[in-house]
Coordinates of C-alpha atoms and ligand atoms in Angstrom, one line a residue:
X5 CA 27.2 -5.9 -8.4
X6 CA 24.7 -3.2 -7.4
X7 CA 21.1 -4.1 -6.6
X8 CA 19.0 -1.1 -5.7
X9 CA 15.8 -1.6 -3.7
X10 CA 13.9 0.1 -6.5
X11 CA 15.1 1.4 -9.9
X12 CA 12.7 3.1 -12.2
X13 CA 15.2 4.2 -14.8
X14 CA 14.7 1.3 -17.2
X15 CA 10.9 1.4 -17.0
X16 CA 10.8 5.1 -17.7
X17 CA 13.4 5.0 -20.4
X18 CA 11.3 2.4 -22.4
X19 CA 8.2 4.6 -22.2
X20 CA 10.0 8.0 -22.6
X21 CA 8.7 8.8 -26.1
X22 CA 5.1 8.0 -25.1
X23 CA 5.4 9.9 -21.8
X24 CA 6.8 13.0 -23.6
X25 CA 4.0 12.9 -26.1
X26 CA 1.5 12.6 -23.3
X27 CA 3.0 15.6 -21.4
X28 CA 2.9 17.5 -24.7
X29 CA -0.9 16.9 -25.0
X30 CA -1.4 18.4 -21.5
X31 CA 0.7 21.4 -22.5
X32 CA -1.3 21.9 -25.6
X33 CA -4.7 21.7 -23.9
X34 CA -3.9 23.4 -20.6
X35 CA -5.6 20.6 -18.8
X36 CA -3.4 21.0 -15.7
X37 CA -5.9 20.3 -12.9
X38 CA -8.0 17.2 -13.4
X39 CA -9.1 17.7 -17.0
X40 CA -9.6 15.2 -19.8
X41 CA -6.5 13.1 -19.2
X42 CA -7.5 12.5 -15.6
X43 CA -11.1 11.8 -16.6
X44 CA -9.9 9.2 -19.1
X45 CA -7.6 7.7 -16.5
X46 CA -10.4 7.5 -14.0
X47 CA -12.5 5.4 -16.5
X48 CA -9.5 3.1 -17.2
X49 CA -8.9 2.7 -13.4
X50 CA -12.5 1.9 -12.7
X51 CA -12.3 -0.9 -15.3
X52 CA -9.0 -2.1 -14.0
X53 CA -10.2 -2.3 -10.4
X54 CA -13.6 -3.7 -11.2
X55 CA -15.6 -0.8 -9.7
X56 CA -18.1 1.7 -10.9
X57 CA -16.2 4.8 -10.0
X58 CA -12.6 5.8 -9.7
X59 CA -11.9 9.4 -8.5
X60 CA -8.4 10.9 -8.7
X61 CA -7.0 13.0 -5.9
X62 CA -3.7 14.5 -4.8
X63 CA -2.2 11.6 -2.9
X64 CA -2.9 8.3 -1.2
X65 CA -2.9 10.0 2.1
X66 CA -5.6 12.4 0.9
X67 CA -7.5 9.4 -0.6
X68 CA -7.8 8.0 3.0
X69 CA -8.7 11.4 4.4
X70 CA -11.4 11.9 1.7
X71 CA -12.9 8.5 2.2
X72 CA -13.2 9.0 6.0
X73 CA -14.7 12.5 5.3
X74 CA -17.2 11.0 3.0
X75 CA -18.3 8.7 5.8
X76 CA -18.6 11.7 8.2
X77 CA -15.9 10.4 10.5
X78 CA -15.3 13.1 13.1
X79 CA -14.7 13.9 16.8
X80 CA -16.0 11.2 19.1
X81 CA -15.8 8.5 16.5
X82 CA -13.4 5.5 16.7
X83 CA -11.9 3.9 13.6
X84 CA -10.4 0.4 14.0
X85 CA -7.1 -0.1 12.1
X86 CA -3.7 -1.7 12.2
X87 CA -0.6 -0.1 13.8
X88 CA 1.7 -1.9 11.3
X89 CA 1.4 0.4 8.3
X90 CA 2.4 3.7 6.8
X91 CA 1.7 6.8 8.9
X92 CA -1.1 8.1 6.7
X93 CA -3.3 5.1 7.6
X94 CA -3.7 6.6 11.0
X95 CA -3.0 10.3 10.6
X96 CA -6.1 10.5 8.4
X97 CA -8.2 9.4 11.4
X98 CA -6.6 11.7 13.9
X99 CA -6.8 14.7 11.5
X100 CA -10.5 14.4 11.6
X101 CA -10.6 14.5 15.4
X102 CA -11.5 10.8 15.6
X103 CA -9.6 8.2 17.6
X104 CA -7.7 5.3 16.1
X105 CA -8.3 2.0 17.8
X106 CA -5.5 -0.4 17.1
X107 CA -5.9 -4.1 16.4
X108 CA -2.8 -6.3 16.1
X109 CA -1.7 -8.1 12.9
X110 CA -1.7 -11.7 11.8
X111 CA 2.0 -12.5 11.9
X112 CA 2.0 -14.6 8.7
X113 CA 0.4 -11.9 6.5
X114 CA 1.1 -8.6 8.3
X115 CA -2.5 -7.5 8.0
X116 CA -5.1 -6.7 10.7
X117 CA -6.1 -9.8 12.6
X118 CA -9.9 -10.2 12.1
X119 CA -10.2 -12.4 15.2
X120 CA -9.1 -9.5 17.3
X121 CA -11.5 -6.9 15.9
X122 CA -14.7 -7.7 17.6
X123 CA -13.3 -7.1 21.1
X124 CA -12.5 -3.5 20.1
X125 CA -15.9 -2.5 18.8
X126 CA -17.7 0.0 20.9
X127 CA -20.8 2.2 20.3
X128 CA -18.4 4.8 19.0
X129 CA -16.9 2.6 16.3
X130 CA -17.6 4.2 13.0
X131 CA -15.4 2.3 10.6
X132 CA -12.8 -0.4 10.1
X133 CA -9.8 0.5 8.0
X134 CA -7.8 -2.5 7.0
X135 CA -4.6 -2.1 5.0
X136 CA -3.6 -4.5 2.2
X137 CA 0.0 -4.4 3.3
X138 CA 2.8 -5.1 0.9
X139 CA 0.3 -5.9 -1.9
X140 CA -1.7 -8.7 -0.3
X141 CA -5.4 -8.2 0.7
X142 CA -6.4 -8.3 4.3
X143 CA -8.9 -11.0 5.4
X144 CA -11.8 -9.1 3.8
X145 CA -14.5 -11.8 4.2
X146 CA -14.1 -11.9 7.9
X147 CA -13.8 -8.1 8.3
X148 CA -16.9 -7.5 6.2
X149 CA -18.8 -10.1 8.1
X150 CA -18.1 -8.3 11.4
X151 CA -18.7 -4.9 10.0
X152 CA -22.1 -6.0 8.6
X153 CA -23.1 -7.4 11.9
X154 CA -22.4 -4.1 13.7
X155 CA -23.5 -1.8 10.8
X156 CA -20.0 -0.3 10.6
X157 CA -18.4 0.9 7.3
X158 CA -15.2 -0.5 5.9
X159 CA -12.6 1.5 4.1
X160 CA -9.7 -0.2 2.4
X161 CA -6.2 1.4 2.5
X162 CA -5.2 -0.2 -0.8
X163 CA -2.2 2.2 -1.4
X164 CA 0.2 -0.7 -1.8
X165 CA -2.3 -3.0 -3.5
X166 CA -3.4 -1.9 -7.0
X167 CA -4.4 -5.0 -8.9
X168 CA -4.3 -7.3 -5.8
X169 CA -7.1 -9.8 -5.5
X170 CA -8.9 -11.9 -2.9
X171 CA -10.7 -14.7 -4.6
X172 CA -11.1 -12.7 -7.8
X173 CA -12.4 -9.6 -6.1
X174 CA -10.1 -6.6 -6.6
X175 CA -8.5 -4.6 -3.8
X176 CA -10.6 -1.5 -3.5
X177 CA -13.9 -3.2 -4.6
X178 CA -14.6 -5.0 -1.3
X179 CA -15.7 -2.0 0.8
X180 CA -17.5 1.3 0.6
X181 CA -14.2 3.0 -0.6
X182 CA -10.8 1.9 -1.6
X183 CA -7.8 4.3 -1.3
X184 CA -4.8 4.1 -3.6
X185 CA -1.5 6.0 -4.1
X186 CA 0.5 6.9 -7.2
X187 CA 3.6 7.6 -5.1
X188 CA 6.5 6.7 -7.4
X189 CA 7.4 3.5 -5.4
X190 CA 4.0 2.0 -5.7
X191 CA 3.3 -0.6 -8.4
X192 CA 1.6 2.1 -10.6
X193 CA 3.7 5.2 -9.7
X194 CA 3.3 8.7 -11.1
X195 CA 6.0 11.3 -11.6
X196 CA 5.1 13.1 -8.5
X197 CA 2.3 12.7 -5.9
X198 CA -1.1 11.4 -6.7
X199 CA -3.8 9.0 -5.6
X200 CA -7.3 7.9 -6.3
X201 CA -10.4 6.3 -4.7
X202 CA -12.7 3.6 -5.8
X203 CA -16.3 3.0 -4.9
X204 CA -19.4 1.3 -6.2
X205 CA -21.7 3.6 -4.4
X206 CA -23.2 6.5 -6.4
X207 CA -23.7 8.8 -3.4
X208 CA -20.2 8.2 -2.0
X209 CA -18.7 8.9 -5.5
X210 CA -20.6 12.1 -5.7
X211 CA -19.5 13.2 -2.3
X212 CA -15.9 12.3 -3.1
X213 CA -16.0 14.3 -6.3
X214 CA -17.2 17.3 -4.3
X215 CA -14.9 16.9 -1.4
X216 CA -11.8 17.0 -3.6
X217 CA -12.8 20.4 -4.9
X218 CA -13.5 22.2 -1.6
X219 CA -16.8 20.5 -1.1
X220 CA -18.5 22.1 -4.1
X221 CA -20.8 20.1 -6.3
X222 CA -21.3 23.3 -8.3
X223 CA -18.4 25.8 -8.5
X224 CA -18.5 28.4 -5.6
X225 CA -21.5 26.6 -4.0
X226 CA -20.0 24.7 -1.1
X227 CA -22.1 21.9 0.3
X228 CA -19.2 20.5 2.4
X229 CA -16.0 21.8 3.9
X230 CA -13.8 19.9 1.5
X231 CA -10.1 19.9 0.5
X232 CA -8.1 21.0 -2.4
X233 CA -7.0 17.5 -3.5
X234 CA -6.9 17.0 -7.2
X235 CA -4.9 14.8 -9.5
X236 CA -3.0 17.0 -11.9
X237 CA -3.2 16.6 -15.7
X238 CA 0.5 15.7 -16.1
X239 CA 0.1 12.8 -13.7
X240 CA -3.1 11.7 -15.4
X241 CA -1.4 11.7 -18.8
X242 CA 1.7 9.8 -17.5
X243 CA -0.3 7.3 -15.7
X244 CA -2.4 6.6 -18.7
X245 CA 0.8 5.6 -20.5
X246 CA 1.8 3.4 -17.7
X247 CA -1.5 1.6 -16.8
X248 CA -1.6 -0.7 -19.8
X249 CA 1.8 -2.1 -18.7
X250 CA 0.8 -2.7 -15.0
X251 CA -0.4 -6.3 -15.5
X252 CA 2.9 -7.3 -17.1
X253 CA 4.9 -5.5 -14.3
X254 CA 2.9 -7.2 -11.6
X255 CA 3.5 -10.6 -13.2
X256 CA 7.3 -9.8 -13.3
X257 CA 7.1 -9.0 -9.5
X258 CA 5.4 -12.3 -8.9
X259 CA 8.0 -14.1 -11.0
X260 CA 10.7 -12.5 -9.0
X261 CA 9.0 -13.6 -5.8
X262 CA 9.0 -17.2 -7.2
X263 CA 12.7 -17.0 -7.9
X264 CA 13.4 -15.8 -4.4
X265 CA 11.4 -18.8 -3.0
X266 CA 13.3 -21.2 -5.2
X267 CA 16.7 -19.8 -4.4
X268 CA 16.1 -19.4 -0.7
X269 CA 14.8 -23.0 -0.5
X270 CA 18.0 -24.2 -2.3
X271 CA 20.1 -22.2 0.1
X272 CA 18.4 -24.0 3.0
X273 CA 17.9 -21.0 5.1
X274 CA 14.4 -22.0 6.2
X275 CA 15.2 -21.8 9.9
X276 CA 16.6 -18.3 9.7
X277 CA 14.8 -16.5 6.9
X278 CA 11.0 -16.6 6.8
X279 CA 9.6 -15.8 3.4
X280 CA 6.3 -13.9 2.9
X281 CA 3.2 -16.2 3.0
X282 CA 0.4 -16.0 0.5
X283 CA -3.1 -16.5 1.9
X284 CA -5.4 -19.0 0.2
X285 CA -7.1 -17.4 -2.8
X286 CA -4.8 -14.3 -2.7
X287 CA -3.3 -12.7 -5.7
X288 CA -0.4 -10.9 -4.1
X289 CA 1.1 -8.1 -6.2
X290 CA 4.4 -7.8 -4.3
X291 CA 4.7 -4.1 -3.9
X292 CA 7.2 -5.3 -1.3
X293 CA 8.9 -8.6 -0.8
X294 CA 9.4 -8.7 2.9
X295 CA 11.3 -11.4 4.8
X296 CA 11.5 -11.9 8.5
X297 CA 14.9 -12.5 10.2
X298 CA 15.0 -13.7 13.8
X299 CA 17.6 -11.8 15.8
X300 CA 20.2 -10.2 13.6
X301 CA 18.1 -8.2 11.1
X302 CA 20.0 -4.9 11.5
X303 CA 23.4 -6.6 11.2
X304 CA 22.2 -8.4 8.0
X305 CA 21.0 -5.1 6.6
X306 CA 24.3 -3.4 7.1
X307 CA 26.1 -6.3 5.5
X308 CA 23.8 -6.2 2.5
X309 CA 24.4 -2.4 2.2
X310 CA 28.1 -3.2 2.0
X311 CA 27.4 -5.7 -0.7
X312 CA 25.6 -3.0 -2.7
X313 CA 22.2 -4.4 -2.1
X314 CA 19.4 -1.9 -1.2
X315 CA 16.9 -2.9 1.5
X316 CA 14.4 -1.1 3.7
X317 CA 12.4 -1.6 6.9
X318 CA 8.7 -1.2 6.6
X319 CA 8.1 -0.2 9.3
X320 CA 10.7 0.3 12.1
X321 CA 8.2 1.9 14.6
X322 CA 4.6 0.7 14.8
X323 CA 2.2 3.6 14.7
X324 CA 0.9 3.2 18.3
X325 CA 4.4 3.9 19.5
X326 CA 5.0 7.0 17.4
X327 CA 5.9 10.1 19.3
X328 CA 3.0 12.1 17.9
X329 CA 0.5 9.5 19.1
X330 CA 1.8 9.4 22.7
X331 CA -1.5 11.1 23.8
X332 CA -3.3 7.8 23.0
X333 CA -1.4 6.3 25.9
X334 CA 0.0 3.2 24.3
X335 CA 3.1 1.5 25.5
X336 CA 5.5 -1.2 24.4
X337 CA 3.9 -4.6 24.6
X338 CA 0.4 -3.4 23.8
X339 CA 0.5 -4.9 20.2
X340 CA 3.2 -7.6 20.4
X341 CA 2.9 -9.0 16.9
X342 CA 3.3 -5.6 15.3
X343 CA 6.2 -4.8 17.6
X344 CA 7.9 -8.0 16.7
X345 CA 7.3 -7.5 13.0
X346 CA 8.9 -4.1 13.3
X347 CA 12.1 -5.8 14.7
X348 CA 12.2 -8.6 12.2
X349 CA 11.1 -7.5 8.8
X350 CA 13.4 -6.6 5.9
X351 CA 12.2 -5.6 2.4
X352 CA 14.3 -7.0 -0.5
X353 CA 14.4 -5.6 -4.1
X354 CA 11.5 -7.0 -6.1
X355 CA 10.8 -4.4 -8.8
X356 CA 9.8 -5.7 -12.3
X357 CA 13.0 -5.1 -14.1
X358 CA 15.1 -6.9 -11.5
X359 CA 17.3 -9.5 -13.2
X360 CA 17.8 -13.1 -12.2
X361 CA 21.5 -12.7 -11.6
X362 CA 20.7 -9.8 -9.2
X363 CA 18.2 -12.0 -7.3
X364 CA 20.8 -14.8 -7.1
X365 CA 23.3 -12.3 -5.8
X366 CA 20.9 -11.1 -3.1
X367 CA 20.2 -14.7 -1.9
X368 CA 23.9 -15.6 -2.1
X369 CA 24.8 -12.6 0.0
X370 CA 22.3 -13.4 2.7
X371 CA 23.4 -17.1 2.7
X372 CA 27.1 -15.9 3.0
X373 CA 26.2 -13.7 5.9
X374 CA 24.6 -16.5 7.9
X375 CA 27.2 -19.1 6.9
X376 CA 30.0 -16.8 7.9
X377 CA 28.4 -16.3 11.2
X378 CA 27.7 -20.0 11.9
X379 CA 31.4 -20.9 11.7
Ligands
PLP9 C1 2.0 5.0 0.3 C2 1.0 4.7 1.3 C3 0.0 5.7 1.7 C4 0.1 7.1 1.3 O1 0.2 7.4 0.0 P1 0.8 8.8 -0.5 O2 0.5 8.8 -1.9 O3 2.3 8.7 -0.3 O4 0.2 9.9 0.3 C5 -1.0 5.3 2.6 N1 -1.0 4.1 3.1 C6 -0.1 3.1 2.8 C7 -0.3 1.7 3.3 C8 0.9 3.4 1.9 O5 1.8 2.5 1.6

């Protein structure tokens, strides 16, 4: 049996007639950059995320960059964030000449540990940038409480978390700006690059709309030094076809997670395989289903590859130890929980169309690997 980590073929095949019609609409109207499809998508996304404004842009990476630009983050500023994330979480800070200040993660949830934030606040701290990793919100109450006390802004990297909730508040609605990605492997994926921002603040929304078109509120009159970062009409049209299905896809991911929990518990691997924990009040959308393996993660991964099972490691090198950030002067041991997670985590297939027999095969294969090794 083959179990890919992610397979979009079935999902796209089911929607193909609608997607082709949507692409045809863009061809007919020449709405290639932003345009009416993107505007309609932005309205739908604002509703879906429970915010006043959604603003399309060229990628999730740009969404973070634009959000920090809207807050005037620049040289001399510090932004507190997690080292256990995708690269763009931190490159957006350094691109603006600001300094990332890393805070270690909570090992159960893989998100920034709010208890360790306050010690890192200085007069230069401009913002806190939590990431809702794997589709579960960071501890936003605690983070917002600290931020309010020090008058610091919060920006959510919600690239993996569209539709995730923390006590009925949506990812992207709990800070000044939420940053999302339409990269094809995200829960709402485009057919190319794309992203969007969310905000409830009129002024920030206006700035973001200008910043994505070279900083011009009025064409050829540049108030800011912005970017060229626009969502294109084809992506807008395709995403409008997909968005109405997102809730159902998320429920399928959550059901798949439940099946994993049931099957792993039956396999009695509790001592060896640690399953992802859900925080109280969290609605986890399982962009990734990430287990922890003590000791033999890489060997298990090779074995699963031989079994035809796709897995991945998010992320093998924490960001404070990346070569390009060597100038920050970090060393091994500085952020031990993130470093340990990098050695122990393994993402299993969780996509909505995954079948029960495939999930059974994944768990059986993992059980076989460990039983074989016990004898
Ligand atoms: C995917 C992702 C991004 C970047 O999104 P792109 O659309 O690929 O630029 C940023 N942060 C996190 C946590 C991500 O998973």
